[in-house]
Amino acid sequence: MTITITAFAQSPDRGRGLARDMRVRWALEEVGQPYAVRLLTFREMKEPTHLALHPFGQIPTYEDGDLALFETGGIVFHIAERHAGLLPADANARAQAITWMFAALNTVEPPILDREIPGYTERDKPWYAERLPILEGRVRTRVAELSRRLGDADWLDGAFSAGDLLMVTVLRRLEGSDLLGDYPNLSAYIARGKARPAYRRAFEAQRAVWTALSST
Ligand code: GTB
């Protein structure tokens, strides 16, 4: 049975590897699992067929036989549990890597999104300019803490894990801002993640969707 994931037919990230199917593609590439992609328009994402798979009408989803999953954290965890390569075998090391998965999604990603999303939805509101420095301050605090913990290590806790995979994709949303500027170890960490062959394959596959679309 072929694993099938869903992704944007017309990604607003314009092939920059920022839409969340990238996490799932990268995880599947790391463990060597082939997969198919079903591309969805925004309209199709809100139709009953997709809502049966994803209650919030979002991408990505993951289907393998009669298993259907949504939420990238759950999907990446499932892939990491089923296949070698993304979680250590030792029970304690595995628990720590899983903790980093949660930290990426529950502790580091929220302030990054809290800062980014008002830029799309509230930029014209009177409170936007006043609020932005507060939101940026929260991101700066979090990345400083993460930078301190990472130090000069290659990965968060020993070998590369699903925790690093999620953390790199979360931190990538700060690329192009000045928020990583004070932390060369985090920029190097992101670059190490992006240099992994599995990341490159996933990125190229996602970008190919945009390239095909923009050439029609
Ligand atoms: N918590 C869920 C998960 O991790 O799976 C969040 C899923 C999610 O936010 N999916 C987004 C979506 O389907 C796409 S990735 N949005 C449509 C909707 O909610 O109706 C988010 C995203 C979109 C665009 C960019 N970009 O342009 O850079 C980056 C990330």
Short mmCIF file of C-alpha atoms and ligand atoms in Angstrom, two decimals:
data_model
loop_
_atom_site.label_atom_id
_atom_site.label_comp_id
_atom_site.label_asym_id
_atom_site.label_seq_id
_atom_site.Cartn_x
_atom_site.Cartn_y
_atom_site.Cartn_z
CA MET A 1 0.00 0.00 0.00
CA THR A 2 1.45 3.36 -1.01
CA ILE A 3 1.56 6.11 1.60
CA THR A 4 -0.34 9.14 0.34
CA ILE A 5 -0.03 12.62 1.75
CA THR A 6 -1.86 15.81 0.85
CA ALA A 7 -0.29 19.13 -0.04
CA PHE A 8 -1.27 22.49 -1.50
CA ALA A 9 -1.91 22.49 -5.25
CA GLN A 10 -0.99 26.19 -5.15
CA SER A 11 1.22 26.71 -2.14
CA PRO A 12 1.30 30.24 -0.76
CA ASP A 13 4.94 29.58 0.12
CA ARG A 14 5.72 29.53 -3.63
CA GLY A 15 7.95 26.47 -3.40
CA ARG A 16 10.07 27.66 -0.48
CA GLY A 17 9.49 24.50 1.54
CA LEU A 18 7.58 26.27 4.31
CA ALA A 19 4.17 24.61 4.01
CA ARG A 20 3.84 21.83 6.53
CA ASP A 21 3.77 18.93 4.08
CA MET A 22 7.52 19.60 3.99
CA ARG A 23 7.87 18.04 7.46
CA VAL A 24 6.14 14.87 6.38
CA ARG A 25 8.00 14.65 3.07
CA TRP A 26 11.31 15.11 4.92
CA ALA A 27 10.46 12.44 7.52
CA LEU A 28 9.48 9.96 4.79
CA GLU A 29 12.68 10.70 2.90
CA GLU A 30 14.78 10.21 6.06
CA VAL A 31 13.36 6.72 6.58
CA GLY A 32 13.38 5.80 2.89
CA GLN A 33 9.62 5.40 2.45
CA PRO A 34 8.20 6.22 -0.98
CA TYR A 35 5.00 8.23 -1.01
CA ALA A 36 2.41 9.70 -3.32
CA VAL A 37 1.02 13.23 -3.04
CA ARG A 38 -2.56 14.31 -3.61
CA LEU A 39 -2.63 18.02 -4.38
CA LEU A 40 -5.61 20.00 -3.14
CA THR A 41 -6.98 23.40 -3.96
CA PHE A 42 -8.16 25.59 -1.06
CA ARG A 43 -11.74 24.78 -2.06
CA GLU A 44 -11.10 21.03 -2.04
CA MET A 45 -9.51 21.31 1.44
CA LYS A 46 -12.86 22.50 2.82
CA GLU A 47 -15.02 19.88 1.06
CA PRO A 48 -16.49 16.85 2.85
CA THR A 49 -14.08 14.34 1.28
CA HIS A 50 -11.07 16.08 2.77
CA LEU A 51 -12.84 17.09 5.99
CA ALA A 52 -13.41 13.40 6.64
CA LEU A 53 -9.61 13.06 6.78
CA HIS A 54 -8.80 16.38 8.40
CA PRO A 55 -11.38 17.95 10.73
CA PHE A 56 -9.86 21.41 10.25
CA GLY A 57 -9.67 21.23 6.46
CA GLN A 58 -5.91 21.65 6.33
CA ILE A 59 -2.89 19.99 4.80
CA PRO A 60 -1.02 17.75 5.26
CA THR A 61 -2.77 14.47 5.85
CA TYR A 62 -1.26 10.99 5.76
CA GLU A 63 -2.94 7.81 4.55
CA ASP A 64 -1.52 4.32 4.67
CA GLY A 65 -4.05 1.56 4.02
CA ASP A 66 -6.90 2.10 6.45
CA LEU A 67 -4.90 4.49 8.63
CA ALA A 68 -5.56 8.20 8.13
CA LEU A 69 -3.73 10.86 10.16
CA PHE A 70 -3.62 14.62 10.37
CA GLU A 71 -1.33 16.99 12.37
CA THR A 72 2.31 17.00 11.41
CA GLY A 73 3.47 16.17 14.95
CA GLY A 74 1.34 13.03 15.00
CA ILE A 75 2.31 12.07 11.46
CA VAL A 76 6.05 12.54 11.98
CA PHE A 77 5.84 10.63 15.28
CA HIS A 78 4.02 7.77 13.55
CA ILE A 79 6.65 7.61 10.78
CA ALA A 80 9.44 7.72 13.38
CA GLU A 81 7.82 4.94 15.42
CA ARG A 82 7.31 2.69 12.40
CA HIS A 83 10.71 3.09 10.76
CA ALA A 84 14.31 3.32 11.93
CA GLY A 85 16.19 6.56 11.51
CA LEU A 86 14.29 9.27 13.35
CA LEU A 87 14.23 8.09 16.97
CA PRO A 88 16.98 6.44 19.02
CA ALA A 89 16.51 2.81 20.11
CA ASP A 90 17.52 3.47 23.73
CA ALA A 91 14.33 4.15 25.73
CA ASN A 92 15.58 7.24 27.56
CA ALA A 93 17.19 8.77 24.49
CA ARG A 94 13.95 8.10 22.61
CA ALA A 95 11.89 9.85 25.29
CA GLN A 96 14.22 12.83 25.11
CA ALA A 97 13.95 13.02 21.31
CA ILE A 98 10.15 12.87 21.60
CA THR A 99 10.33 15.67 24.18
CA TRP A 100 12.17 17.80 21.61
CA MET A 101 9.38 17.10 19.10
CA PHE A 102 6.88 18.53 21.57
CA ALA A 103 9.20 21.42 22.43
CA ALA A 104 9.46 22.36 18.75
CA LEU A 105 5.69 22.36 18.26
CA ASN A 106 4.44 23.49 21.68
CA THR A 107 7.12 25.86 22.96
CA VAL A 108 9.11 27.24 20.02
CA GLU A 109 6.56 27.35 17.20
CA PRO A 110 3.74 29.24 19.02
CA PRO A 111 5.62 32.52 19.61
CA ILE A 112 6.96 32.36 16.04
CA LEU A 113 3.43 32.03 14.64
CA ASP A 114 2.07 34.63 17.07
CA ARG A 115 4.54 37.09 15.59
CA GLU A 116 4.08 36.09 11.94
CA ILE A 117 0.32 35.69 11.55
CA PRO A 118 -0.75 39.23 12.58
CA GLY A 119 1.46 40.42 9.71
CA TYR A 120 -1.09 38.79 7.36
CA THR A 121 -4.29 39.41 9.29
CA GLU A 122 -3.91 42.54 11.46
CA ARG A 123 -1.38 44.74 9.72
CA ASP A 124 -3.98 47.47 9.13
CA LYS A 125 -5.21 47.47 12.72
CA PRO A 126 -4.28 50.30 15.09
CA TRP A 127 -2.72 47.94 17.63
CA TYR A 128 -0.44 46.13 15.17
CA ALA A 129 2.60 48.44 15.39
CA GLU A 130 2.37 48.59 19.18
CA ARG A 131 2.03 44.85 19.58
CA LEU A 132 4.74 43.74 17.16
CA PRO A 133 7.73 44.53 19.44
CA ILE A 134 6.07 42.53 22.23
CA LEU A 135 5.60 39.53 19.94
CA GLU A 136 9.15 39.86 18.62
CA GLY A 137 10.45 40.02 22.17
CA ARG A 138 8.84 36.66 22.94
CA VAL A 139 10.47 35.10 19.88
CA ARG A 140 13.85 36.59 20.83
CA THR A 141 13.55 35.12 24.32
CA ARG A 142 12.74 31.68 22.98
CA VAL A 143 15.48 31.58 20.35
CA ALA A 144 18.02 32.83 22.91
CA GLU A 145 17.04 29.97 25.22
CA LEU A 146 17.23 27.44 22.42
CA SER A 147 20.57 28.79 21.25
CA ARG A 148 21.96 28.50 24.77
CA ARG A 149 20.84 24.88 25.03
CA LEU A 150 22.13 23.90 21.57
CA GLY A 151 25.54 25.46 22.22
CA ASP A 152 28.05 24.12 19.74
CA ALA A 153 26.33 20.74 19.31
CA ASP A 154 25.26 19.60 15.87
CA TRP A 155 21.82 18.42 17.02
CA LEU A 156 19.62 18.96 20.06
CA ASP A 157 20.35 15.72 21.84
CA GLY A 158 22.98 13.45 20.30
CA ALA A 159 22.19 12.09 16.85
CA PHE A 160 19.78 13.79 14.42
CA SER A 161 16.19 12.91 15.38
CA ALA A 162 12.57 13.73 14.63
CA GLY A 163 12.98 16.48 17.26
CA ASP A 164 15.60 18.16 15.07
CA LEU A 165 13.49 17.65 11.96
CA LEU A 166 10.57 19.50 13.50
CA MET A 167 12.75 22.16 15.16
CA VAL A 168 14.53 22.99 11.89
CA THR A 169 11.23 23.35 10.04
CA VAL A 170 9.89 25.58 12.83
CA LEU A 171 13.01 27.79 12.88
CA ARG A 172 12.97 28.12 9.10
CA ARG A 173 9.99 30.45 9.50
CA LEU A 174 12.41 33.01 10.96
CA GLU A 175 14.67 32.98 7.91
CA GLY A 176 14.63 36.38 6.26
CA SER A 177 13.94 38.16 9.57
CA ASP A 178 16.65 39.56 11.82
CA LEU A 179 15.55 37.35 14.69
CA LEU A 180 18.23 34.70 14.19
CA GLY A 181 21.02 37.21 13.56
CA ASP A 182 22.44 37.05 17.07
CA TYR A 183 22.56 33.28 17.07
CA PRO A 184 24.97 31.89 14.47
CA ASN A 185 24.72 28.47 16.09
CA LEU A 186 20.99 28.36 15.24
CA SER A 187 21.62 29.51 11.67
CA ALA A 188 24.28 26.78 11.35
CA TYR A 189 21.84 24.26 12.85
CA ILE A 190 19.19 25.15 10.25
CA ALA A 191 21.81 24.94 7.49
CA ARG A 192 22.87 21.48 8.73
CA GLY A 193 19.27 20.31 8.56
CA LYS A 194 18.78 21.75 5.09
CA ALA A 195 21.99 20.10 3.88
CA ARG A 196 20.73 16.60 4.67
CA PRO A 197 20.09 14.64 1.46
CA ALA A 198 16.61 13.70 2.68
CA TYR A 199 15.76 17.36 3.23
CA ARG A 200 17.03 18.23 -0.26
CA ARG A 201 14.89 15.53 -1.86
CA ALA A 202 11.80 16.64 0.06
CA PHE A 203 12.43 20.29 -0.79
CA GLU A 204 12.90 19.58 -4.49
CA ALA A 205 9.73 17.47 -4.59
CA GLN A 206 7.73 20.25 -2.97
CA ARG A 207 9.28 22.91 -5.18
CA ALA A 208 8.51 20.87 -8.30
CA VAL A 209 4.79 21.37 -7.60
CA TRP A 210 5.25 25.13 -7.64
CA THR A 211 7.55 25.06 -10.68
CA ALA A 212 5.03 22.98 -12.67
CA LEU A 213 2.23 25.34 -11.67
CA SER A 214 4.09 28.50 -12.51
CA SER A 215 5.11 27.18 -15.95
CA THR A 216 1.50 26.56 -17.04
N1 GTB B 1 -1.05 22.07 13.36
C1 GTB B 1 -1.26 21.67 11.98
C2 GTB B 1 -0.15 20.70 11.56
O1 GTB B 1 0.97 20.85 12.06
O2 GTB B 1 -0.41 19.80 10.76
C3 GTB B 1 -1.28 22.91 11.14
C4 GTB B 1 -1.56 22.59 9.68
C5 GTB B 1 -1.61 23.87 8.86
O3 GTB B 1 -1.52 24.98 9.40
N2 GTB B 1 -1.76 23.70 7.55
C6 GTB B 1 -1.84 24.85 6.70
C7 GTB B 1 -3.20 24.88 6.02
O4 GTB B 1 -3.70 23.86 5.61
C8 GTB B 1 -0.78 24.74 5.61
S1 GTB B 1 0.85 24.81 6.25
N3 GTB B 1 -3.76 26.07 5.90
C9 GTB B 1 -5.02 26.27 5.22
C10 GTB B 1 -6.15 26.48 6.16
O5 GTB B 1 -5.97 26.42 7.39
O6 GTB B 1 -7.25 26.71 5.65
C11 GTB B 1 0.93 26.51 6.90
C12 GTB B 1 1.69 27.43 5.98
C13 GTB B 1 1.05 28.07 4.95
C14 GTB B 1 1.76 28.96 4.17
C15 GTB B 1 3.10 29.17 4.40
N4 GTB B 1 3.82 30.10 3.58
O7 GTB B 1 3.25 30.68 2.66
O8 GTB B 1 5.02 30.32 3.82
C16 GTB B 1 3.75 28.50 5.40
C17 GTB B 1 3.02 27.62 6.20
#
